[in-house]
């Protein structure tokens, strides 16, 4: 019975983490905060992270997940969209592993302090390490809240040119 309770608790925790990630991703991708992730939202975010996506590519992504014909993806259809966007298998595992290396406190976010601790250990940064840490976080902190979430990290990894 105790083993079942432990597994049940772990499952609930994992579902909670997935829910938090989904909510973070939805708010990040809902660029204009109207409650729908649209073609324009996706294109704007990809461009903001330094990438390019055609109108047709963005439209196709929305079309696959827009089950209600709203012209965008609401929170109820977002899980399917997010799964398709992040992918599965080796590439997504590699991205998660790289994120985990930087998220040393396992908070789900990379902070300037965590980035600084990584940069201090790197030989090729010769200038002001705090400035370099801030620069690294700023490049990936799409929503400008001072920290980097996994959805931000993933979008930059996959779409930055």
Short mmCIF file of C-alpha atoms in Angstrom, two decimals:
data_model
loop_
_atom_site.label_atom_id
_atom_site.label_comp_id
_atom_site.label_asym_id
_atom_site.label_seq_id
_atom_site.Cartn_x
_atom_site.Cartn_y
_atom_site.Cartn_z
CA UNK A 1 0.00 0.00 0.00
CA UNK A 2 2.82 2.42 0.87
CA UNK A 3 4.53 1.77 -2.49
CA UNK A 4 1.25 2.60 -4.27
CA UNK A 5 0.93 5.84 -2.28
CA UNK A 6 4.48 6.87 -3.20
CA UNK A 7 3.86 6.22 -6.90
CA UNK A 8 0.54 8.07 -6.72
CA UNK A 9 2.24 11.07 -5.08
CA UNK A 10 4.99 11.08 -7.71
CA UNK A 11 2.39 10.92 -10.48
CA UNK A 12 0.47 13.86 -9.00
CA UNK A 13 3.70 15.85 -8.69
CA UNK A 14 4.62 15.08 -12.31
CA UNK A 15 1.16 16.09 -13.51
CA UNK A 16 1.50 19.32 -11.52
CA UNK A 17 4.88 20.04 -13.12
CA UNK A 18 3.46 19.33 -16.57
CA UNK A 19 0.51 21.59 -15.82
CA UNK A 20 2.82 24.39 -14.70
CA UNK A 21 4.94 23.94 -17.84
CA UNK A 22 1.83 23.98 -20.04
CA UNK A 23 0.55 27.14 -18.39
CA UNK A 24 3.96 28.83 -18.72
CA UNK A 25 4.19 27.79 -22.37
CA UNK A 26 0.65 28.96 -23.12
CA UNK A 27 1.24 32.38 -21.60
CA UNK A 28 4.54 32.66 -23.47
CA UNK A 29 3.03 31.70 -26.82
CA UNK A 30 -0.18 33.72 -26.36
CA UNK A 31 1.85 36.74 -27.37
CA UNK A 32 -1.03 39.25 -27.31
CA UNK A 33 -2.63 37.64 -24.20
CA UNK A 34 -6.09 37.27 -25.72
CA UNK A 35 -6.56 33.66 -24.62
CA UNK A 36 -5.76 32.16 -28.04
CA UNK A 37 -2.44 31.15 -29.57
CA UNK A 38 -2.77 32.32 -33.16
CA UNK A 39 -0.61 32.21 -36.26
CA UNK A 40 0.51 35.79 -35.53
CA UNK A 41 1.42 34.88 -31.93
CA UNK A 42 3.61 32.00 -33.05
CA UNK A 43 5.34 34.03 -35.75
CA UNK A 44 5.94 36.93 -33.33
CA UNK A 45 7.49 34.68 -30.70
CA UNK A 46 9.70 32.85 -33.17
CA UNK A 47 10.91 36.20 -34.54
CA UNK A 48 11.47 37.50 -30.99
CA UNK A 49 13.81 34.58 -30.24
CA UNK A 50 15.74 35.30 -33.42
CA UNK A 51 14.22 32.74 -35.75
CA UNK A 52 12.06 32.70 -38.84
CA UNK A 53 8.83 30.89 -39.58
CA UNK A 54 6.66 31.29 -42.62
CA UNK A 55 3.01 32.23 -42.36
CA UNK A 56 2.14 28.85 -43.87
CA UNK A 57 4.18 26.93 -41.27
CA UNK A 58 2.57 28.83 -38.38
CA UNK A 59 -0.90 28.45 -39.90
CA UNK A 60 -0.40 24.68 -40.28
CA UNK A 61 0.68 24.38 -36.63
CA UNK A 62 -2.44 26.22 -35.47
CA UNK A 63 -4.72 24.30 -37.84
CA UNK A 64 -3.60 20.95 -36.42
CA UNK A 65 -4.48 21.96 -32.86
CA UNK A 66 -7.48 24.27 -33.42
CA UNK A 67 -10.21 21.70 -32.92
CA UNK A 68 -12.95 24.28 -32.29
CA UNK A 69 -12.39 26.40 -35.41
CA UNK A 70 -11.63 29.54 -33.40
CA UNK A 71 -8.65 30.54 -35.54
CA UNK A 72 -6.35 29.84 -32.63
CA UNK A 73 -5.55 27.40 -29.87
CA UNK A 74 -7.18 27.91 -26.49
CA UNK A 75 -5.84 26.43 -23.29
CA UNK A 76 -7.99 23.29 -23.68
CA UNK A 77 -6.30 22.34 -26.97
CA UNK A 78 -2.86 23.56 -26.04
CA UNK A 79 -1.49 20.32 -24.59
CA UNK A 80 -1.58 18.60 -27.99
CA UNK A 81 0.01 21.64 -29.63
CA UNK A 82 2.79 21.90 -27.02
CA UNK A 83 3.58 18.18 -27.34
CA UNK A 84 3.91 18.53 -31.10
CA UNK A 85 5.99 21.71 -30.81
CA UNK A 86 8.50 20.40 -28.31
CA UNK A 87 8.71 17.02 -30.02
CA UNK A 88 9.74 13.83 -28.37
CA UNK A 89 12.62 11.47 -28.34
CA UNK A 90 16.28 12.36 -28.37
CA UNK A 91 16.10 16.06 -29.28
CA UNK A 92 13.61 16.95 -26.55
CA UNK A 93 15.54 14.85 -24.03
CA UNK A 94 18.75 16.67 -24.97
CA UNK A 95 17.06 20.07 -24.53
CA UNK A 96 15.69 19.05 -21.11
CA UNK A 97 19.10 17.78 -20.01
CA UNK A 98 20.80 21.04 -21.03
CA UNK A 99 18.12 23.04 -19.21
CA UNK A 100 18.55 20.88 -16.08
CA UNK A 101 22.32 21.51 -16.08
CA UNK A 102 21.64 25.24 -15.81
CA UNK A 103 18.63 25.01 -13.45
CA UNK A 104 20.82 23.91 -10.55
CA UNK A 105 18.17 24.44 -7.85
CA UNK A 106 15.52 22.52 -9.85
CA UNK A 107 13.07 25.42 -9.56
CA UNK A 108 11.99 25.15 -13.19
CA UNK A 109 13.75 28.43 -14.02
CA UNK A 110 17.29 29.50 -14.83
CA UNK A 111 18.24 32.61 -12.87
CA UNK A 112 21.12 35.05 -13.30
CA UNK A 113 22.81 33.53 -10.24
CA UNK A 114 22.61 30.04 -11.74
CA UNK A 115 23.97 31.33 -15.04
CA UNK A 116 26.75 33.14 -13.16
CA UNK A 117 27.76 29.93 -11.38
CA UNK A 118 28.08 28.21 -14.78
CA UNK A 119 30.03 31.09 -16.33
CA UNK A 120 32.44 31.33 -13.37
CA UNK A 121 33.46 27.74 -14.14
CA UNK A 122 34.05 28.44 -17.84
CA UNK A 123 37.53 29.42 -18.94
CA UNK A 124 36.56 31.26 -22.15
CA UNK A 125 34.67 34.09 -20.39
CA UNK A 126 37.40 36.58 -19.60
CA UNK A 127 35.41 39.77 -18.96
CA UNK A 128 32.94 40.70 -16.24
CA UNK A 129 31.26 37.41 -15.49
CA UNK A 130 28.11 38.98 -13.97
CA UNK A 131 27.62 41.08 -17.11
CA UNK A 132 28.07 37.95 -19.20
CA UNK A 133 25.57 36.02 -17.05
CA UNK A 134 23.01 38.82 -17.42
CA UNK A 135 23.60 38.89 -21.17
CA UNK A 136 23.08 35.11 -21.43
CA UNK A 137 19.84 35.21 -19.44
CA UNK A 138 18.60 38.27 -21.37
CA UNK A 139 19.11 36.46 -24.69
CA UNK A 140 16.82 33.62 -23.60
CA UNK A 141 14.41 35.46 -21.25
CA UNK A 142 11.70 36.03 -23.84
CA UNK A 143 9.04 37.39 -21.46
CA UNK A 144 11.56 39.61 -19.61
CA UNK A 145 10.68 38.41 -16.10
CA UNK A 146 14.34 38.02 -15.11
CA UNK A 147 14.45 34.23 -15.34
CA UNK A 148 14.30 31.60 -18.05
CA UNK A 149 11.57 28.95 -18.07
CA UNK A 150 11.81 25.66 -19.92
CA UNK A 151 9.36 26.84 -22.61
CA UNK A 152 11.53 29.91 -23.26
CA UNK A 153 14.67 27.78 -23.35
CA UNK A 154 13.04 25.31 -25.74
CA UNK A 155 11.78 28.03 -28.11
CA UNK A 156 15.21 29.64 -28.31
CA UNK A 157 16.94 26.26 -28.74
CA UNK A 158 14.62 25.17 -31.55
CA UNK A 159 14.03 28.41 -33.41
CA UNK A 160 16.94 30.80 -32.91
CA UNK A 161 19.04 31.05 -36.06
#
